[in-house]
Structures are given as structure tokens and as C-alpha cells.
Coordinates of N, CA and C in Angstrom, one line a residue:
X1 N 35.1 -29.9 -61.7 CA 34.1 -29.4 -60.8 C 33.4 -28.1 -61.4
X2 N 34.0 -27.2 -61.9 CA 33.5 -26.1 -62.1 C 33.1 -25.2 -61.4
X3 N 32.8 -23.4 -61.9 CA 32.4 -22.6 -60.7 C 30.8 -22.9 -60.5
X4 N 30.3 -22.4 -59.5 CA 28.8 -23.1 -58.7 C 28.1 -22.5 -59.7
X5 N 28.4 -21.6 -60.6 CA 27.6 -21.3 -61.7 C 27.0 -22.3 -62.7
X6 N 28.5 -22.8 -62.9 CA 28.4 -24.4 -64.3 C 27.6 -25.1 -63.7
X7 N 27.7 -25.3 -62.1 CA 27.4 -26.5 -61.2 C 25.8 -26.3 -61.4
X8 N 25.2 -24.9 -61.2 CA 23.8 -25.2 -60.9 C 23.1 -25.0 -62.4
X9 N 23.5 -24.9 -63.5 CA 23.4 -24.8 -64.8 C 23.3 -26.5 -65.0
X10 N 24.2 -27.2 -64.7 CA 24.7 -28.6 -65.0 C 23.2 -29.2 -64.7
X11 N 23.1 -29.0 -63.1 CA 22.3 -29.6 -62.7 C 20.6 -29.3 -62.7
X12 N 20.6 -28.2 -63.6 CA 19.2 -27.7 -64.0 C 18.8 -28.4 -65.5
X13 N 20.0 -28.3 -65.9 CA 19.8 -29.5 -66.9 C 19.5 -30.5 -66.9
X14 N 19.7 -31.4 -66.1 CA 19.9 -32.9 -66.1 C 18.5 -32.9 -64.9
X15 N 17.8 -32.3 -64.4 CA 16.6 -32.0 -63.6 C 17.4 -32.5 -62.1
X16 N 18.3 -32.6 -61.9 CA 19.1 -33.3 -60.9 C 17.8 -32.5 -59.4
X17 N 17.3 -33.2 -59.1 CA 16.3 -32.6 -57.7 C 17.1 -32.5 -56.3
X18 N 16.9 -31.8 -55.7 CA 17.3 -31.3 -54.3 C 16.4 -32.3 -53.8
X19 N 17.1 -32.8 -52.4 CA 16.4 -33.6 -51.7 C 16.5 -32.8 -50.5
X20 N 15.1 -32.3 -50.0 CA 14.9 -31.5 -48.4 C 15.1 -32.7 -47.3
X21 N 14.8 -33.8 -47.7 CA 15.0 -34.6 -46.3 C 16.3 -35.1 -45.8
X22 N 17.0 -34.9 -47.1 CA 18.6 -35.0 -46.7 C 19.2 -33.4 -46.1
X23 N 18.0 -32.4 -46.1 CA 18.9 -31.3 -45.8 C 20.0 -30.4 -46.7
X24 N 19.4 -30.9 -48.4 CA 20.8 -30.6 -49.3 C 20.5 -28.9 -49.4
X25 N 21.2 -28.3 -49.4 CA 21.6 -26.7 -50.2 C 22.2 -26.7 -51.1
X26 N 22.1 -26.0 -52.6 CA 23.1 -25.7 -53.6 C 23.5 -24.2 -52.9
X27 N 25.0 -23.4 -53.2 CA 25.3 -22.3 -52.5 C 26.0 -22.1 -54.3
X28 N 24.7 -20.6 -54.2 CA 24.7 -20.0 -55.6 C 26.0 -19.1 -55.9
X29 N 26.0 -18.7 -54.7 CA 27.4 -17.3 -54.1 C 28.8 -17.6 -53.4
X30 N 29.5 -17.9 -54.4 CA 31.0 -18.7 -54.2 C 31.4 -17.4 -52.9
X31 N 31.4 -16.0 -53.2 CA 31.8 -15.1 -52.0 C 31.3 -15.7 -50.5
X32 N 29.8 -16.0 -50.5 CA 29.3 -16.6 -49.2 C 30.1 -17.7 -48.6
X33 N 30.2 -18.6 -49.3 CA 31.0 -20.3 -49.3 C 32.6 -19.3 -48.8
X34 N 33.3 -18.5 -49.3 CA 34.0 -18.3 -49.1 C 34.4 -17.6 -47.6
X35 N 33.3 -17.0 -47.0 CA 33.0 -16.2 -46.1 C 33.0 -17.2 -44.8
X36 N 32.7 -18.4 -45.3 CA 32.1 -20.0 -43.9 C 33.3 -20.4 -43.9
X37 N 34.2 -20.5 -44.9 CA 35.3 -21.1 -45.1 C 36.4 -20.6 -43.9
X38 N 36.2 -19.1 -44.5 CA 38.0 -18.2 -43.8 C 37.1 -18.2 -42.0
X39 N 36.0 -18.3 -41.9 CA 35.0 -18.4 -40.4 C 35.9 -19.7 -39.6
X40 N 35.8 -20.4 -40.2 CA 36.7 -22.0 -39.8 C 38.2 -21.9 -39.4
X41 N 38.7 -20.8 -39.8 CA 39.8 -20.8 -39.6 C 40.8 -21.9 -39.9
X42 N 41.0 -22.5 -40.8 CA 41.7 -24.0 -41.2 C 43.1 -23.5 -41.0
X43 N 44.1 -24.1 -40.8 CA 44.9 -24.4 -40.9 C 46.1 -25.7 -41.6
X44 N 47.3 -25.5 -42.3 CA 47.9 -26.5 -43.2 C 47.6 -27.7 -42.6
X45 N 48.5 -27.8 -41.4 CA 48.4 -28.9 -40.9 C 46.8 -30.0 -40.3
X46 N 46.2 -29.3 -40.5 CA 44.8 -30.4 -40.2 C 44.5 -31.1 -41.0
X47 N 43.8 -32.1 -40.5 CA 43.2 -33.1 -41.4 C 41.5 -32.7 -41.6
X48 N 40.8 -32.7 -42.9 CA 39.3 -32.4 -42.4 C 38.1 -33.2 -43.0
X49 N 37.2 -33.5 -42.6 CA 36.2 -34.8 -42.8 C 35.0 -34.3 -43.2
X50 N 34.5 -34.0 -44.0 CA 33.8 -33.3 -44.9 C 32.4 -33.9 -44.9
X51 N 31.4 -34.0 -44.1 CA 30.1 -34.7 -44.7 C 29.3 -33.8 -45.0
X52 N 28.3 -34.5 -46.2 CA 27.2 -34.0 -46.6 C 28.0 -33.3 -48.1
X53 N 29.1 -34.0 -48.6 CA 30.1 -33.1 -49.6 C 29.3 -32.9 -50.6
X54 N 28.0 -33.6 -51.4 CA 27.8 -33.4 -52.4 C 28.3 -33.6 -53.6
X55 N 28.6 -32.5 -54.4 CA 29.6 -32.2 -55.9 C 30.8 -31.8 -55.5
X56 N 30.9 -31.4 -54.0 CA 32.4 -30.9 -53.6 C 32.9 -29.9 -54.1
X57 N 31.8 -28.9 -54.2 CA 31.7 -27.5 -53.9 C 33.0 -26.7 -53.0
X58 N 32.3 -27.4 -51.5 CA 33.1 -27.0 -50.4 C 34.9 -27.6 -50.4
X59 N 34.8 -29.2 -51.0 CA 35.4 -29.8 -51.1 C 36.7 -29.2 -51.7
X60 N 36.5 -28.5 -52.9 CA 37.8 -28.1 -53.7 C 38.3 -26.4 -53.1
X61 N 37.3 -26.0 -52.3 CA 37.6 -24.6 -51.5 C 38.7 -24.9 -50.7
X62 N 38.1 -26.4 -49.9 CA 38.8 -26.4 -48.4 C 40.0 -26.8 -48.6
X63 N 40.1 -27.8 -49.6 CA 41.4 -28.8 -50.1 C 42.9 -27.8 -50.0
X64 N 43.1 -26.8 -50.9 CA 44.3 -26.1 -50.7 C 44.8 -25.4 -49.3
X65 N 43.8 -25.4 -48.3 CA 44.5 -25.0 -47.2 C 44.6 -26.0 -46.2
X66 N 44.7 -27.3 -46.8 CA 44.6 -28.1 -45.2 C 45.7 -29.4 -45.6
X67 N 46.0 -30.1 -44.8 CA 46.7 -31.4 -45.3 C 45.9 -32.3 -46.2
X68 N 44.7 -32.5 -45.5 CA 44.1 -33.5 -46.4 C 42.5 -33.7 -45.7
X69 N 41.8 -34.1 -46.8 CA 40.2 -33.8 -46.9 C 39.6 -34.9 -47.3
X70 N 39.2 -35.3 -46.6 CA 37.9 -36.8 -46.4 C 36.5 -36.1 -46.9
X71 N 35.8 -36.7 -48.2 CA 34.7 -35.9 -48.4 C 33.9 -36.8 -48.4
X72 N 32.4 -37.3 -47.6 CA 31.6 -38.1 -47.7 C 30.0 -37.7 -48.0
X73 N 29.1 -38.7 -48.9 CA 27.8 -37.8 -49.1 C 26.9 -38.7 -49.2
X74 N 26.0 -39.5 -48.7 CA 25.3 -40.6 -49.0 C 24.6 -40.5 -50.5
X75 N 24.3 -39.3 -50.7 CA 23.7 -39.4 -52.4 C 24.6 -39.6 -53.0
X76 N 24.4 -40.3 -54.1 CA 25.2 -41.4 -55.3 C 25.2 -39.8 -56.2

């Protein structure tokens, strides 16, 4: 996965386009993402269902604090 740095580098490369009608955000600022995260309050024991995951950004944040993480994204 890499940090969101590699991520938005990767994808500036490859012209990878944001789609507004899906609502997508790249989050430039791992501290911010981090900030939504500890906001949620997760706990081990939950299970959690992740839409709109994208590259799984959020995905590899949320993963070590929870039991287990369903990540879904209609873009291929």
C-alpha cells in the first residue's frame, strides 16, 4: 500500500482521475485520517464494513485495531 505520499505520487503517475460523481477524496494528511480514525473510537472486538475503500488508505489504519475489516469500492 504505501504511505498516502507513494499513494498520490503512484497515482499522478499513472493519470489515475478522481471521479466527483462517486464522491472519491484522496487524504494527503495521514495525521488527519488519523484524527477520523481515533474519532470512531474502534474497539478489538468489532467487526467493520468499510465502503467507498478505494486503495485502502483507511483500510490498513483501521485493520490493527479491530477483529476484522470488510473493505468494499465499486471502482475496479
Amino acid at each position: 500500500m504505501g504511505s498516502p505520499k507513494k499513494r498520490s505520487r503512484r497515482r499522478n503517475r499513472s493519470r489515475q482521475p478522481t471521479h466527483a460523481r462517486l464522491g472519491q477524496h484522496f487524504f494527503k494528511s495521514g495525521s488527519v485520517a488519523r484524527q477520523i480514525i481515533r474519532s470512531i473510537r474502534l474497539q478489538k472486538h468489532q467487526s467493520v464494513l468499510e465502503l467507498g475503500a478505494g486503495e485502502g488508505f483507511f483500510t490498513s489504519l483501521i485493520s490493527p485495531d479491530v477483529r476484522s475489516i470488510a473493505a468494499i469500492d465499486v471502482d475496479p
